[in-house]
Coordinates of C-alpha atoms in Angstrom, one line a residue:
X1 CA 86.2 126.3 88.1
X2 CA 89.1 128.7 88.8
X3 CA 91.6 127.0 91.1
X4 CA 93.2 129.0 94.0
X5 CA 96.9 129.8 93.5
X6 CA 97.8 127.4 96.3
X7 CA 96.3 124.5 94.5
X8 CA 97.8 125.5 91.1
X9 CA 101.3 125.4 92.6
X10 CA 100.7 122.2 94.6
X11 CA 103.1 119.4 94.1
X12 CA 103.9 116.0 95.5
X13 CA 107.6 116.7 95.6
X14 CA 107.8 117.1 99.3
X15 CA 106.6 113.5 99.7
X16 CA 109.5 112.0 97.7
X17 CA 111.8 114.5 99.4
X18 CA 110.7 113.1 102.8
X19 CA 111.4 109.5 101.5
X20 CA 114.9 110.3 100.3
X21 CA 117.5 108.7 102.7
X22 CA 121.2 109.3 102.9
X23 CA 123.3 106.2 104.0
X24 CA 125.6 107.0 106.9
X25 CA 127.8 104.9 109.2
X26 CA 125.8 103.2 112.0
X27 CA 126.4 104.1 115.6
X28 CA 124.0 101.7 117.3
X29 CA 122.8 98.9 115.0
X30 CA 123.5 97.4 111.6
X31 CA 122.6 100.1 109.1
X32 CA 121.9 103.8 109.3
X33 CA 120.3 106.5 107.2
X34 CA 119.4 110.2 107.7
X35 CA 116.3 111.9 106.3
X36 CA 114.9 115.4 106.7
X37 CA 111.5 116.3 108.1
X38 CA 109.4 118.4 105.8
X39 CA 108.0 122.0 106.4
X40 CA 104.7 122.4 108.2
X41 CA 103.1 125.3 110.1
X42 CA 103.1 123.6 113.5
X43 CA 105.6 123.6 116.4
X44 CA 106.7 120.0 115.7
X45 CA 107.3 117.8 112.6
X46 CA 104.5 115.9 110.9
X47 CA 104.4 112.4 112.3
X48 CA 104.0 110.8 108.8
X49 CA 107.5 111.9 108.1
X50 CA 108.8 109.6 110.8
X51 CA 106.5 106.7 109.9
X52 CA 107.4 106.8 106.2
X53 CA 111.1 107.4 106.7
X54 CA 111.4 104.5 109.1
X55 CA 109.5 102.3 106.7
X56 CA 111.9 103.4 103.9
X57 CA 114.9 102.6 106.0
X58 CA 113.6 99.2 107.0
X59 CA 112.8 98.4 103.3
X60 CA 116.3 99.4 102.2
X61 CA 117.7 96.8 104.7
X62 CA 115.8 93.9 103.1
X63 CA 117.4 92.7 99.9
X64 CA 115.8 89.3 99.2
X65 CA 112.5 90.4 97.7
X66 CA 110.4 90.2 100.9
X67 CA 107.6 92.9 101.1
X68 CA 106.8 95.0 104.1
X69 CA 103.5 93.8 105.5
X70 CA 103.3 95.5 109.0
X71 CA 104.9 98.2 111.0
X72 CA 104.2 99.2 114.7
X73 CA 105.6 102.4 116.0
X74 CA 105.8 104.8 119.0
X75 CA 106.4 108.5 118.8
X76 CA 108.7 109.2 121.7
X77 CA 109.6 112.9 121.4
X78 CA 108.6 115.7 119.1
X79 CA 110.9 116.0 116.1
X80 CA 112.3 119.3 114.8
X81 CA 111.0 120.6 111.5
X82 CA 113.4 120.8 108.6
X83 CA 116.1 118.9 110.5
X84 CA 117.7 115.5 109.9
X85 CA 116.6 112.4 111.8
X86 CA 119.1 109.5 112.0
X87 CA 117.4 106.1 111.5
X88 CA 119.3 103.1 112.9
X89 CA 118.2 99.7 111.6
X90 CA 118.7 96.5 113.6
X91 CA 118.4 93.2 111.7
X92 CA 116.5 91.1 114.2
X93 CA 115.7 88.2 112.0
X94 CA 116.0 86.9 108.4
X95 CA 114.0 83.8 107.8
X96 CA 112.8 82.0 104.7
X97 CA 109.3 83.4 104.9
X98 CA 109.6 86.4 107.2
X99 CA 112.1 89.0 108.2
X100 CA 112.0 91.5 111.1
X101 CA 113.7 94.9 111.6
X102 CA 113.8 97.4 114.4
X103 CA 114.2 101.0 113.5
X104 CA 115.0 103.8 115.9
X105 CA 115.0 107.5 114.9
X106 CA 117.4 109.9 116.7
X107 CA 117.5 113.6 116.7
X108 CA 119.7 115.9 118.9
X109 CA 121.2 112.7 120.4
X110 CA 117.9 111.4 121.7
X111 CA 115.5 108.8 120.4
X112 CA 112.3 110.4 118.9
X113 CA 110.8 107.4 117.2
X114 CA 110.8 103.6 117.5
X115 CA 109.4 101.0 115.0
X116 CA 109.2 97.3 114.5
X117 CA 108.7 96.3 110.9
X118 CA 108.0 92.8 109.5
X119 CA 108.5 91.6 105.9
X120 CA 106.9 88.6 104.2
X121 CA 108.0 86.5 101.1
X122 CA 104.3 85.6 100.4
X123 CA 102.7 82.2 99.8
X124 CA 99.5 80.7 98.4
X125 CA 96.5 81.0 100.7
X126 CA 92.8 82.0 101.0
X127 CA 91.7 85.5 100.3
X128 CA 89.1 87.9 101.9
X129 CA 88.4 91.6 101.5
X130 CA 85.8 93.6 103.3
X131 CA 83.1 95.3 101.3
X132 CA 83.4 99.0 100.7
X133 CA 80.2 100.9 101.7
X134 CA 78.1 102.1 98.8
X135 CA 77.0 105.6 98.2
X136 CA 80.4 107.4 98.6
X137 CA 80.5 110.2 96.0
X138 CA 83.3 110.1 93.4
X139 CA 86.3 112.4 94.1
X140 CA 85.5 114.5 91.1
X141 CA 82.2 115.4 92.9
X142 CA 83.8 116.4 96.2
X143 CA 85.5 119.8 96.7
X144 CA 89.3 119.8 97.2
X145 CA 90.7 121.3 100.4
X146 CA 91.8 124.3 98.4
X147 CA 88.3 124.9 97.0
X148 CA 86.7 124.4 100.4
X149 CA 88.9 126.8 102.1
X150 CA 89.2 129.5 99.4
X151 CA 86.6 131.9 100.9
X152 CA 86.7 130.7 104.5
X153 CA 88.5 131.9 107.6
X154 CA 88.2 131.6 111.3
X155 CA 89.5 130.1 114.5
X156 CA 93.3 129.7 114.7
X157 CA 93.7 129.3 111.0
X158 CA 96.4 131.5 109.5
X159 CA 97.2 132.2 105.9
X160 CA 100.2 129.8 106.4
X161 CA 98.0 127.0 107.7
X162 CA 95.4 127.6 105.1
X163 CA 98.0 127.2 102.3
X164 CA 99.3 124.1 104.0
X165 CA 95.9 122.5 104.2
X166 CA 95.1 123.6 100.7
X167 CA 98.2 122.4 98.8
X168 CA 101.2 122.0 101.1
X169 CA 100.9 118.3 102.0
X170 CA 101.7 116.7 98.7
X171 CA 98.2 115.1 98.3
X172 CA 94.9 116.3 97.1
X173 CA 92.5 115.5 100.0
X174 CA 88.7 115.5 99.6
X175 CA 86.5 114.8 102.7
X176 CA 83.2 113.0 102.8
X177 CA 80.9 114.3 104.3
X178 CA 83.0 117.4 104.8
X179 CA 86.3 118.5 106.4
X180 CA 87.0 119.5 110.0
X181 CA 89.3 122.4 109.4
X182 CA 87.2 125.3 110.7
X183 CA 84.1 123.5 111.9
X184 CA 82.9 119.9 112.0
X185 CA 81.3 119.9 108.6
X186 CA 78.9 117.0 108.1
X187 CA 78.0 116.3 111.7
X188 CA 79.5 114.5 114.7
X189 CA 79.2 111.0 113.5
X190 CA 82.3 108.9 114.4
X191 CA 83.3 108.2 110.9
X192 CA 84.4 109.8 107.7
X193 CA 86.2 109.1 104.4
X194 CA 88.9 111.0 102.5
X195 CA 89.7 110.7 98.8
X196 CA 93.5 111.1 98.4
X197 CA 95.8 111.4 95.4
X198 CA 99.3 112.9 94.8
X199 CA 99.0 116.3 93.2
X200 CA 101.3 115.1 90.4
X201 CA 103.1 111.8 89.7
X202 CA 105.5 110.7 92.4
X203 CA 109.1 111.2 91.5
X204 CA 111.7 108.3 91.7
X205 CA 113.3 107.8 95.1
X206 CA 116.9 106.6 95.3
X207 CA 117.2 103.2 97.0
X208 CA 113.5 102.3 96.5
X209 CA 111.7 100.7 93.6
X210 CA 108.4 102.2 92.5
X211 CA 106.4 99.7 94.6
X212 CA 108.4 100.4 97.7
X213 CA 108.1 104.2 97.1
X214 CA 104.3 104.0 96.8
X215 CA 104.1 101.9 99.9
X216 CA 106.2 104.4 101.9
X217 CA 104.1 107.3 100.4
X218 CA 100.9 105.5 101.7
X219 CA 102.5 105.4 105.1
X220 CA 103.4 109.1 104.8
X221 CA 99.9 110.3 104.0
X222 CA 98.0 108.1 106.5
X223 CA 98.8 110.2 109.5
X224 CA 97.3 113.5 108.3
X225 CA 93.7 112.6 108.9
X226 CA 93.6 109.4 111.0
X227 CA 92.6 111.3 114.2
X228 CA 89.9 113.3 112.4
X229 CA 87.0 110.9 113.1
X230 CA 87.8 111.3 116.8
X231 CA 87.9 115.1 116.5
X232 CA 84.7 114.9 114.6
X233 CA 82.8 113.0 117.2
X234 CA 84.1 115.3 119.9
X235 CA 83.1 118.4 117.9
X236 CA 86.6 119.7 117.7
X237 CA 87.8 121.2 114.4
X238 CA 91.6 121.7 113.8
X239 CA 91.2 125.5 114.1
X240 CA 89.6 125.2 117.6
X241 CA 91.4 127.6 119.9
X242 CA 93.4 125.7 122.5
X243 CA 93.3 122.4 120.7
X244 CA 96.6 120.4 120.9
X245 CA 97.1 117.0 119.4
X246 CA 100.1 114.6 119.1
X247 CA 100.6 111.1 117.7
X248 CA 101.4 108.5 120.4
X249 CA 101.6 105.2 118.6
X250 CA 100.8 103.8 115.2
X251 CA 100.2 100.5 113.5
X252 CA 99.8 99.8 109.8
X253 CA 99.3 96.6 107.9
X254 CA 99.9 96.4 104.1
X255 CA 97.6 93.8 102.5
X256 CA 98.1 94.3 98.8
X257 CA 100.5 96.3 96.6
X258 CA 99.5 100.0 96.5
X259 CA 99.9 102.2 93.4
X260 CA 99.4 105.9 94.0
X261 CA 98.7 106.9 90.5
X262 CA 94.9 107.2 91.0
X263 CA 92.5 108.1 93.7
X264 CA 92.4 106.0 96.9
X265 CA 89.6 106.2 99.5
X266 CA 90.7 106.3 103.1
X267 CA 87.7 105.1 105.2
X268 CA 88.1 106.1 108.8
X269 CA 86.4 105.5 112.2
X270 CA 86.7 106.7 115.8
X271 CA 87.3 103.7 118.0
X272 CA 87.6 105.4 121.4
X273 CA 88.1 108.7 123.1
X274 CA 89.0 108.8 126.8
X275 CA 91.4 110.4 129.3
X276 CA 92.9 112.8 126.8
X277 CA 93.5 110.1 124.1
X278 CA 91.7 109.1 121.0
X279 CA 92.0 106.0 118.8
X280 CA 91.3 106.2 115.1
X281 CA 91.3 103.4 112.6
X282 CA 91.4 103.6 108.8
X283 CA 91.3 101.4 105.7
X284 CA 92.6 102.3 102.2
X285 CA 90.7 101.2 99.1
X286 CA 91.2 101.6 95.4
X287 CA 88.4 103.0 93.2
X288 CA 87.6 99.4 92.2
X289 CA 87.2 98.5 95.9
X290 CA 90.5 96.6 96.5
X291 CA 91.5 96.8 100.2
X292 CA 95.2 97.9 100.3
X293 CA 96.1 98.7 103.9
X294 CA 94.7 99.1 107.4
X295 CA 95.8 101.7 110.0
X296 CA 95.3 102.2 113.7
X297 CA 96.6 105.2 115.6
X298 CA 96.2 106.6 119.1
X299 CA 96.8 110.3 119.7
X300 CA 96.8 112.8 122.5
X301 CA 93.9 115.2 122.2
X302 CA 93.8 118.3 124.5
X303 CA 91.2 121.0 124.2
X304 CA 90.8 124.3 126.2

């Protein structure tokens, strides 16, 4: 199959660029970093920038080997695209088994993002993992976003947004049963799955080891599609004229180490839609059915 030019040029470089933090003098709390939001064709920055950058800032403040196991966040204001966000980290607690950090993101002198992150040393205990549903096709048997969009057009999609969906997000994304870019492909059931993989190996990120980088990258990619099962059940594709969405709050739990050198399956469900808000949930699995992380996010959904 001949790949579109957008996919041939696709790279994961913007993901590690988003995770790259610059230490600065704190103004409010104990440590501070700046990071730059990445390009996207919408009026505001991608929410995963803020989630992942705050996670990276929190991880860089924990030096005793504890691992991030949960983060709970609010999106307070839209962030500017291609501009620096200042992340201030407050050390709330350092215990023997657990540590807690508060991270606030500031832009233009105002808070745009707030996060509480918790870290665990780990200890022996029982284990349980949910079963992954059978019958999901392999990623090699599912068209990429670039392949799917190559000969399609419609709605509010522009050449810029088409290129972004096809290869501008750092990850190859393959929808089951089908994407919701121009239409709700696959029906209005309140669930879907997305195979994800970086377009090429993730580059090193200063201040993070490879395990921390991959965890932050998982936090980065989770926001792209988490509201899609809600859009699907409402019959609203991304290119629907008059559709406006915005992330409101976000929670993520990291159960097991995540390596982003192979395909992961992001299984998603719509939990609720009411009063202009929708709640989506998701779980990340490896190809051999290990459950890595769980996500819940509520977003504003307005349609004409």
